[in-house]
GROMACS .gro file of C-alpha atoms in nm:
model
  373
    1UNK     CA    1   4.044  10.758  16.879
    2UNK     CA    2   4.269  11.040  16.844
    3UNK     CA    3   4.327  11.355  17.065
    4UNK     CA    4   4.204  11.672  16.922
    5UNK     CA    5   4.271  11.887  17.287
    6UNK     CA    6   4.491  12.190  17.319
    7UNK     CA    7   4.814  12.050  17.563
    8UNK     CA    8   4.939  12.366  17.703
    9UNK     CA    9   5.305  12.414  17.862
   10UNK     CA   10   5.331  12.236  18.256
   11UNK     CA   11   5.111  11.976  18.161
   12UNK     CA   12   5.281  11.687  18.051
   13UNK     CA   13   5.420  11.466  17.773
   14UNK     CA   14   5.489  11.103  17.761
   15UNK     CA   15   5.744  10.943  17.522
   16UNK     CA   16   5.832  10.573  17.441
   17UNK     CA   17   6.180  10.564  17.397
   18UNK     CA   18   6.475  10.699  17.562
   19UNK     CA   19   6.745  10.756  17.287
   20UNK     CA   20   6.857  11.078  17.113
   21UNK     CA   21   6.542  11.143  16.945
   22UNK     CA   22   6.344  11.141  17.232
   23UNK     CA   23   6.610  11.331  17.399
   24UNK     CA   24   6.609  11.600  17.161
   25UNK     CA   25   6.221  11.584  17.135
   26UNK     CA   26   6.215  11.649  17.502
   27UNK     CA   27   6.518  11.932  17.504
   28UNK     CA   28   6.229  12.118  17.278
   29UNK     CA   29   5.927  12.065  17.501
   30UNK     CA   30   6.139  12.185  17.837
   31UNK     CA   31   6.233  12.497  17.623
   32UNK     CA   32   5.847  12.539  17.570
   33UNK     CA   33   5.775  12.476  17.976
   34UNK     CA   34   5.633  12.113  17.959
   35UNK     CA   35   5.700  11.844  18.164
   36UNK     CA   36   5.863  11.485  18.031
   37UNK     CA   37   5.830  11.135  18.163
   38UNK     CA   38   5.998  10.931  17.992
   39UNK     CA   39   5.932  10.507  17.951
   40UNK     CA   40   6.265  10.321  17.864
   41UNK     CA   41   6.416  10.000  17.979
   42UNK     CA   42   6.755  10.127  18.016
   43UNK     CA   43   6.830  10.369  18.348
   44UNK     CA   44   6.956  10.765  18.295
   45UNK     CA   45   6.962  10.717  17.878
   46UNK     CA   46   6.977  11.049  17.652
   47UNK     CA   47   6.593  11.133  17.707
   48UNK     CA   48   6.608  11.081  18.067
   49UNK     CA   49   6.909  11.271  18.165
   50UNK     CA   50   6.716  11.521  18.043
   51UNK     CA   51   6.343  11.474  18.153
   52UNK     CA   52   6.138  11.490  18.455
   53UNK     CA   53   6.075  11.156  18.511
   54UNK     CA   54   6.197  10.825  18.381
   55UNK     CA   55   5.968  10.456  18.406
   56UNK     CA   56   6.218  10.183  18.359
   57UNK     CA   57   6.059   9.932  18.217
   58UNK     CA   58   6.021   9.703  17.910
   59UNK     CA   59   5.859   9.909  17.597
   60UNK     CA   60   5.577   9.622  17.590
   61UNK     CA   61   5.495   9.626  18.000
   62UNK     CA   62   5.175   9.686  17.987
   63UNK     CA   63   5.152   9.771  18.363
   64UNK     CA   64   5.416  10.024  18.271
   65UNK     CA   65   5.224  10.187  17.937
   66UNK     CA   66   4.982  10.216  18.092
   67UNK     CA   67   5.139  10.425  18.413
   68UNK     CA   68   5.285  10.627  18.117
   69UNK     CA   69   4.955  10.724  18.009
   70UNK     CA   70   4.843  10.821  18.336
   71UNK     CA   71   5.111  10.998  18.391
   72UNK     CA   72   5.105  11.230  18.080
   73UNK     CA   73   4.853  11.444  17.881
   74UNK     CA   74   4.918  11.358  17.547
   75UNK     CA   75   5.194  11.037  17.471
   76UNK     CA   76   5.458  11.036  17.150
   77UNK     CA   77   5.717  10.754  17.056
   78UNK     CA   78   6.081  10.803  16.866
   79UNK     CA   79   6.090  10.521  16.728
   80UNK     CA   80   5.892  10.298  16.505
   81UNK     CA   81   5.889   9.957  16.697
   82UNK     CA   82   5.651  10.041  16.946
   83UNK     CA   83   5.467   9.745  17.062
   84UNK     CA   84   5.114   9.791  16.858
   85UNK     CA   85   4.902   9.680  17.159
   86UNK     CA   86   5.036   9.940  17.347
   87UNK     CA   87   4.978  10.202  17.095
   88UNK     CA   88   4.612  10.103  17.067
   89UNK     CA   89   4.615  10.149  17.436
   90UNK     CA   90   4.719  10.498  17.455
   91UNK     CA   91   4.527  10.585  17.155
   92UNK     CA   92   4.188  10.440  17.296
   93UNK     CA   93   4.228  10.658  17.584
   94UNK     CA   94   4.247  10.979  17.389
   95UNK     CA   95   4.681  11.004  17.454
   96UNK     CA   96   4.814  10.927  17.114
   97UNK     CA   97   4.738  11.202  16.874
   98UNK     CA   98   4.963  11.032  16.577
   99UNK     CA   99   4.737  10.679  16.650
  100UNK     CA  100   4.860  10.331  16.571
  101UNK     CA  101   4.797  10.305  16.219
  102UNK     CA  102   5.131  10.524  16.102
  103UNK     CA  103   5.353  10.288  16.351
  104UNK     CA  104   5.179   9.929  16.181
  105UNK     CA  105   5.222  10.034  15.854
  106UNK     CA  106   5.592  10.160  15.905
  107UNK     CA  107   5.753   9.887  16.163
  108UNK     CA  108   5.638   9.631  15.840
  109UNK     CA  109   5.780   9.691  15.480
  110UNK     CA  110   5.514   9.433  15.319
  111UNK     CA  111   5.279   9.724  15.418
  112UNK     CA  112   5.464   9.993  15.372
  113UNK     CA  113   5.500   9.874  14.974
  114UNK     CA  114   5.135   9.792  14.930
  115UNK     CA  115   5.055  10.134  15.073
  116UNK     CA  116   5.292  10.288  14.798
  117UNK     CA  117   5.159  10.014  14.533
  118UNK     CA  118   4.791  10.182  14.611
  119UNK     CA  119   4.874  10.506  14.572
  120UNK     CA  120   5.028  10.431  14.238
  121UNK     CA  121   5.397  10.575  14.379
  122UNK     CA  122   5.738  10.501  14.217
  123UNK     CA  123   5.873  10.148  14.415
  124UNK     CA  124   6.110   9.915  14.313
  125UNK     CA  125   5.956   9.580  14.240
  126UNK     CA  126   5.934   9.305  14.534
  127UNK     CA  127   5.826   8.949  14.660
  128UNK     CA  128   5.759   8.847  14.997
  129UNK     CA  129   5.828   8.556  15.081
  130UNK     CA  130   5.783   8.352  15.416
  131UNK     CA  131   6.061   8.064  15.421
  132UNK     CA  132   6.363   7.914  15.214
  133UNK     CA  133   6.177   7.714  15.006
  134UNK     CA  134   5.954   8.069  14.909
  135UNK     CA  135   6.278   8.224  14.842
  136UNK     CA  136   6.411   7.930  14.610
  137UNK     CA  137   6.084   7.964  14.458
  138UNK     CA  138   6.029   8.314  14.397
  139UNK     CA  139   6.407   8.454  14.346
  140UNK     CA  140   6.375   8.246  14.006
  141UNK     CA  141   6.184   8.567  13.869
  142UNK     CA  142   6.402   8.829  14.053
  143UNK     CA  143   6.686   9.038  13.832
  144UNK     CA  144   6.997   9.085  14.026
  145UNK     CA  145   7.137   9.286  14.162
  146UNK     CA  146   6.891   9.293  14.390
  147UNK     CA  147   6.801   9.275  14.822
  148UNK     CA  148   6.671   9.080  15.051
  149UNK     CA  149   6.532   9.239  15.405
  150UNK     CA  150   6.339   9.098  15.719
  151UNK     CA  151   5.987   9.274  15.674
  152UNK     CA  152   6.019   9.354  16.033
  153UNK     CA  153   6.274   9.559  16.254
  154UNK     CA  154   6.668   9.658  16.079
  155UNK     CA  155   6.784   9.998  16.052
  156UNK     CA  156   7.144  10.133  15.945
  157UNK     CA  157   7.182   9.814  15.743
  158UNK     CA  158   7.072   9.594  15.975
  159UNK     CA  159   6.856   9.316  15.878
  160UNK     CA  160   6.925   9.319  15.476
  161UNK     CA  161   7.156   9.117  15.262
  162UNK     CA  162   7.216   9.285  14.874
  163UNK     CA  163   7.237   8.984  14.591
  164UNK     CA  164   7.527   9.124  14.339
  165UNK     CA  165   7.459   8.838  14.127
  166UNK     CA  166   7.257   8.476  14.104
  167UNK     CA  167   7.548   8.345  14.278
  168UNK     CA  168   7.415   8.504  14.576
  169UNK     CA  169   7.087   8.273  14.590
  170UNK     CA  170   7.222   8.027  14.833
  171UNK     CA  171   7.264   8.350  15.088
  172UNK     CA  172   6.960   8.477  15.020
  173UNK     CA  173   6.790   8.116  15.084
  174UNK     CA  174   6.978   8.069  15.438
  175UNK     CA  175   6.864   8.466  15.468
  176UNK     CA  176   6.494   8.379  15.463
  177UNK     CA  177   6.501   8.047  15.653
  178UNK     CA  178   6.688   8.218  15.948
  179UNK     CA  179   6.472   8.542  15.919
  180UNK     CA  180   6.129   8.360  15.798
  181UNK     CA  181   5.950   8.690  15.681
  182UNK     CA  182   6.149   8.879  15.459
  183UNK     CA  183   6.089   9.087  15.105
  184UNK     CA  184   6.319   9.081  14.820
  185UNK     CA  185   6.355   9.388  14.617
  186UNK     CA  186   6.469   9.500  14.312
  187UNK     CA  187   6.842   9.706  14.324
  188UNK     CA  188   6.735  10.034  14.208
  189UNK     CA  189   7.055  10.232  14.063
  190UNK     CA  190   7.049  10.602  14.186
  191UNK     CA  191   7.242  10.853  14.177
  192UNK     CA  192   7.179  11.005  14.573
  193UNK     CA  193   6.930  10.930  14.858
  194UNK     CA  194   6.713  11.248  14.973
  195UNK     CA  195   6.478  11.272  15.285
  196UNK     CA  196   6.171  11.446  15.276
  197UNK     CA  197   6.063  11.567  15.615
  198UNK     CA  198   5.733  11.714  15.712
  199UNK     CA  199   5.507  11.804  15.999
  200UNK     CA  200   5.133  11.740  15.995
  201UNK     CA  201   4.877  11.907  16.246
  202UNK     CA  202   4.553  11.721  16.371
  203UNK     CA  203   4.358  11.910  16.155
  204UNK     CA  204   4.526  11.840  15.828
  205UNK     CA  205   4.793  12.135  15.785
  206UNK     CA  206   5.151  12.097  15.682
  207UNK     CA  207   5.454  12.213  15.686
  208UNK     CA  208   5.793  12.112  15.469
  209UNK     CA  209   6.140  12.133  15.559
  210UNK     CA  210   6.395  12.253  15.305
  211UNK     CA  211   6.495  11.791  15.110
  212UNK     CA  212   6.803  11.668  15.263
  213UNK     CA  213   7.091  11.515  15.034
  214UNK     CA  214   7.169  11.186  15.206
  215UNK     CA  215   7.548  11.031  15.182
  216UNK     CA  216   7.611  10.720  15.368
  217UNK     CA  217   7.907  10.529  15.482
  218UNK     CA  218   7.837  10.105  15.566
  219UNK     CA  219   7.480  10.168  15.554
  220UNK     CA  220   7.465  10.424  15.842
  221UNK     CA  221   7.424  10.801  15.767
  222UNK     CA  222   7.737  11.011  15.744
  223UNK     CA  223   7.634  11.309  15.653
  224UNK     CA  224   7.310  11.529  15.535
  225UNK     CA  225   7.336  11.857  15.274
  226UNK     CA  226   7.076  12.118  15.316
  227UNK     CA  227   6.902  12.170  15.057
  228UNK     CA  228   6.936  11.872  14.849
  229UNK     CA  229   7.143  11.903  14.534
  230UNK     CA  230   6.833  11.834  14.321
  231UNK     CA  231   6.592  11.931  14.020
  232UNK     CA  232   6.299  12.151  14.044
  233UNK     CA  233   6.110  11.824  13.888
  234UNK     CA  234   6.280  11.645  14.136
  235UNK     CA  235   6.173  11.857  14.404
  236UNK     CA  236   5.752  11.884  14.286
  237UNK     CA  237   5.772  11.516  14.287
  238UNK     CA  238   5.875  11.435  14.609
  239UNK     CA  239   5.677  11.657  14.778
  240UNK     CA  240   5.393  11.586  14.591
  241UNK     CA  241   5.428  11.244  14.666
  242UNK     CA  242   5.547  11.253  15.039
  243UNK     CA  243   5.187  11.492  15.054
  244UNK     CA  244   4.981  11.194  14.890
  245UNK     CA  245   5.112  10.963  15.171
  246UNK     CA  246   5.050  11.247  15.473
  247UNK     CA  247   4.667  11.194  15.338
  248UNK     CA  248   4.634  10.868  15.327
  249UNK     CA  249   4.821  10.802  15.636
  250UNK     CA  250   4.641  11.090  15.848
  251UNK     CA  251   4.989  11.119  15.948
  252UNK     CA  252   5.029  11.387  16.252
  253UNK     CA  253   5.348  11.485  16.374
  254UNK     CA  254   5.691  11.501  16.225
  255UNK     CA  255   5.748  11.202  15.955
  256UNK     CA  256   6.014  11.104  15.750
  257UNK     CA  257   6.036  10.955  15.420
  258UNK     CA  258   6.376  10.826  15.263
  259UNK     CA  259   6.397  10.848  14.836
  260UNK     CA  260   6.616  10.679  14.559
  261UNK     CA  261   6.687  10.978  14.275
  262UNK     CA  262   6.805  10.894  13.939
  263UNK     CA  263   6.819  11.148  13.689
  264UNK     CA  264   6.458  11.364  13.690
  265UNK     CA  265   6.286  11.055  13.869
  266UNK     CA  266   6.203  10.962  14.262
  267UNK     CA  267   6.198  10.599  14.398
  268UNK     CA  268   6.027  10.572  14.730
  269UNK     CA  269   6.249  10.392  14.981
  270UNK     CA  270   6.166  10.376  15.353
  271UNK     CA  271   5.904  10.598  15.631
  272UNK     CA  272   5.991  10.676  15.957
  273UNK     CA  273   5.647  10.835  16.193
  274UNK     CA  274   5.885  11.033  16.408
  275UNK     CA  275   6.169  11.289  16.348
  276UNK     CA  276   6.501  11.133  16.179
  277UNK     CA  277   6.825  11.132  16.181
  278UNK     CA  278   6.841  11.375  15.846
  279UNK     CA  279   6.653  11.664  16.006
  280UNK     CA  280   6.837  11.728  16.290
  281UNK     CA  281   6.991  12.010  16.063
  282UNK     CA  282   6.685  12.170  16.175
  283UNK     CA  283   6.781  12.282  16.517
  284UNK     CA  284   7.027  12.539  16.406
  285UNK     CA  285   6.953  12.591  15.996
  286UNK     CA  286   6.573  12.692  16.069
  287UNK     CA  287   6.311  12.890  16.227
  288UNK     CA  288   6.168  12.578  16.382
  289UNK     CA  289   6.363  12.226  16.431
  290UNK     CA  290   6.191  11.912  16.390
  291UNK     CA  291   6.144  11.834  16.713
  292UNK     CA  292   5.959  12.181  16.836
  293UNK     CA  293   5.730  12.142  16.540
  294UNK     CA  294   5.694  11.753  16.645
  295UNK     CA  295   5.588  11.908  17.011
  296UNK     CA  296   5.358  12.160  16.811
  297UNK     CA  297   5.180  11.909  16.610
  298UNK     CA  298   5.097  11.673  16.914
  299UNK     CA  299   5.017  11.936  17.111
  300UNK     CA  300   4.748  12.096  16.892
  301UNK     CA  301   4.924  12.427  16.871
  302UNK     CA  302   4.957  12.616  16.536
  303UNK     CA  303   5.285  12.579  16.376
  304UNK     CA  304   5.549  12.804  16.297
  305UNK     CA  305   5.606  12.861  15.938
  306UNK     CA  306   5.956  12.716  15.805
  307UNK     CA  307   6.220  12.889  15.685
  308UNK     CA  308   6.579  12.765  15.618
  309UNK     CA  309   6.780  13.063  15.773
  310UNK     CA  310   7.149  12.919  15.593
  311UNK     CA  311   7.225  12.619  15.412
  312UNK     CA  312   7.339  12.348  15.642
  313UNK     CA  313   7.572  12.002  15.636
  314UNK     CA  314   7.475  11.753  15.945
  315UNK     CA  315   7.770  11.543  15.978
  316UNK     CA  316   7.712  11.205  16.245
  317UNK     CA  317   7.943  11.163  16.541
  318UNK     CA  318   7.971  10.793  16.569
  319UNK     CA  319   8.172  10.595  16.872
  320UNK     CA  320   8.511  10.587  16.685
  321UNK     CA  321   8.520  10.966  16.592
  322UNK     CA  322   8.456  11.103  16.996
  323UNK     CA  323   8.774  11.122  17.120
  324UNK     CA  324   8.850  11.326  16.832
  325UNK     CA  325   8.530  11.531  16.857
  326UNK     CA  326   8.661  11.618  17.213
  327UNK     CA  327   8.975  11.766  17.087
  328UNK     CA  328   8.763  11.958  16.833
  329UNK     CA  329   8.532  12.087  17.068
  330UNK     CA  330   8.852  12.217  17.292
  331UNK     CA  331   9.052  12.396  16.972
  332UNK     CA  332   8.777  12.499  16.732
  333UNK     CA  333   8.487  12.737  16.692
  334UNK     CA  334   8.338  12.523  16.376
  335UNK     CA  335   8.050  12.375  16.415
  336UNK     CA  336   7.715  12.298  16.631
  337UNK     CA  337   7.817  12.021  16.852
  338UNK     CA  338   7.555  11.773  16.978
  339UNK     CA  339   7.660  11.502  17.238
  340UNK     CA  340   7.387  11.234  17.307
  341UNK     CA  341   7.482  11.163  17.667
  342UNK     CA  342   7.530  10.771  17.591
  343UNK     CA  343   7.720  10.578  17.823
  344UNK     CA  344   7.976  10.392  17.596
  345UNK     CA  345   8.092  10.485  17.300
  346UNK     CA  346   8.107  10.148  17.101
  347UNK     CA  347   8.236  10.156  16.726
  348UNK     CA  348   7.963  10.314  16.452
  349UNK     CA  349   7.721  10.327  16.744
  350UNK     CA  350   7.576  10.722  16.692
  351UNK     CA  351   7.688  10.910  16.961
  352UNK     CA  352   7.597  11.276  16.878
  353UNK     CA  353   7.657  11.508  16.556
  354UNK     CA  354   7.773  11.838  16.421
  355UNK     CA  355   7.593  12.114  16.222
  356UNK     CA  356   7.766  12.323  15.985
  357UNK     CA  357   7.568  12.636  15.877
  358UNK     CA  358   7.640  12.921  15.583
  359UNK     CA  359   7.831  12.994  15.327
  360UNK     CA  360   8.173  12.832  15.426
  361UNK     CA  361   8.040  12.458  15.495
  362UNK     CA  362   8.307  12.313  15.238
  363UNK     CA  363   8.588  12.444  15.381
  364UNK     CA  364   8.439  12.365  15.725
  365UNK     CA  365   8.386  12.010  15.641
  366UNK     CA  366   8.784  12.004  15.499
  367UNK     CA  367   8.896  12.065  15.816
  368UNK     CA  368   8.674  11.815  15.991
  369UNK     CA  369   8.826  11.553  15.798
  370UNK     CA  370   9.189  11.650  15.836
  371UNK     CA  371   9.105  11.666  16.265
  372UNK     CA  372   8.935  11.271  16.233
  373UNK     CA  373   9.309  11.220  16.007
   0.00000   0.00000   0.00000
């Protein structure tokens, strides 16, 4: 059962997780007057410093999700791994507008290629497979290069092993006997990653954000280019296809969906059922971020149309660049600077990022790289 209310500013909004997104998700919904509690196992994180109220507790405490819903008027997550009883929870009691269908399809990417397989969409080809022996077994039909994944949790790289070559069976055997459910894909050559990122209301309407160009740097996201460096065919296709999964999904809220381009044609890659790391470009580059048009969506309020006011390079701030960003921040006027508020800065953890906006982001990013030099 999903929430079709109107949640006005000073009442309140719940959301599972306590990291940057959430932080940034609840910056926008104090700017609009709401109140925030926050549930996250870890005290005074990024969305707490900046909430009303934190629960500490375990992401699966029931006795905790369930104060959470009491506590709030309408509940959001930002992340994917939310624990799906507690999702049916909230959602049963008329708190989770975005339901628990979006978050079982995404946290499993058996499901998440079927989904794409029924809707006829561009995928690379895959096998799942449940054990070594299913892996010995079915990598005998796979064409390398190719990769192997857990169907279940990973991000920035995490969880996934790429196959260069059948020399790499072996790995990919010790892979899925260590792992146990895993799927192996086919290496799709492309040229760039884009992210398409949308908002969906409870009723059905949308509203685009201007593709992201996607580089990355050992698997984790260096930098985003606003708007993507891409064909008008390009372009249709991905939005006709990120629209074809909205549908089907009955997605509401902010989602993400990550795309392989080579040449004039789109590979679909990953989902995300929250704002992402490629749109935080948003805050600064348009006439409504992410995150307030997130807050709009769950809250039943209309949206505000997008526009892309300049274009815009999000570069990522990880734990070994900070002590450069610092000197930045005291010597130059480049730049939107966003600090997470995380308590240790530990080597390619993400601990904030810059914004670069008009006609001079080249020269902008230049000198970024000679300051990290």
């Amino acid at each position: 059962m999903q929430t079709s209310k109107t949640i006005l500013p000073n009442q309140t909004i719940g959301i599972i997780g306590g990291g940057q997104l959430g932080r940034m998700m609840a910056i926008a919904a104090k700017y609009m007057g709401y109140r925030v509690v926050v549930l996250d196992p870890t005290p005074n994180g990024p969305a707490a410093q900046v909430s009303d109220q934190q629960l500490t507790a375990a992401y699966h405490d029931m006795e905790a999700i369930e104060a959470l819903t009491e506590a709030s008027d309408v509940v959001t997550y930002e992340f994917e791994n939310v624990d799906l009883k507690a999702a049916s929870y909230i959602e049963q009691q008329g708190k989770l507008p975005q339901g628990s269908y979006a978050l079982e399809v995404t946290q499993n990417r058996e499901k998440e290629k079927q989904l794409m397989r029924k809707l006829n969409l561009p995928i690379p080809n895959f096998q799942i497979v449940k054990s070594g022996e299913e892996c010995r077994q079915a990598i005998q039909n796979v064409s390398f290069p190719a990769v192997i994944k857990t169907c279940r949790g990973g991000y920035d790289g995490k969880g996934q092993l790429k196959l260069p070559s059948r020399n790499a069976i072996p790995a990919a055997i010790d892979f899925a006997e260590k792992h146990s459910y895993c799927i192996i894909e086919e290496w799709i050559p492309f040229e760039k990653e884009i992210s398409v990122i949308f908002t969906r209301s409870q009723a059905g309407g949308m509203e685009f954000f201007p593709i992201a160009e996607n580089e990355h740097k050992d698997h984790i996201l260096y930098r985003s280019i606003v708007p993507a460096r891409t064909s008008d065919q390009v372009e249709k296709q991905a939005l006709e296809a990120a629209a074809l999964i909205a549908e089907e999904m009955n997605i509401v809220g902010t989602f993400a969906i990550e795309m392989f381009v080579d040449g004039d044609s789109i590979f679909i890659n990953e989902m995300a059922p929250r704002p992402h790391n490629s749109g935080h470009y948003t805050i600064e580059a348009c006439s409504v971020s992410q995150f307030s048009q997130h807050i709009r969506a769950i809250c039943g309020l209309p949206f505000i149309p997008v526009q892309l006011w300049e274009h815009a390079t999000m570069v990522n701030i990880l734990g070994e660049d900070i002590e450069t960003i610092q000197k930045t921040i005291a010597t130059s006027s480049q730049g939107f600077i966003h600090l997470y508020g995380k308590d240790e800065a530990k080597p390619k953890r993400k601990m904030g990022h810059i914004t670069y906006v008009g006609n001079k982001i080249t020269k902008q990013l230049e000198q970024l790289e000679e300051a990290k030099q």
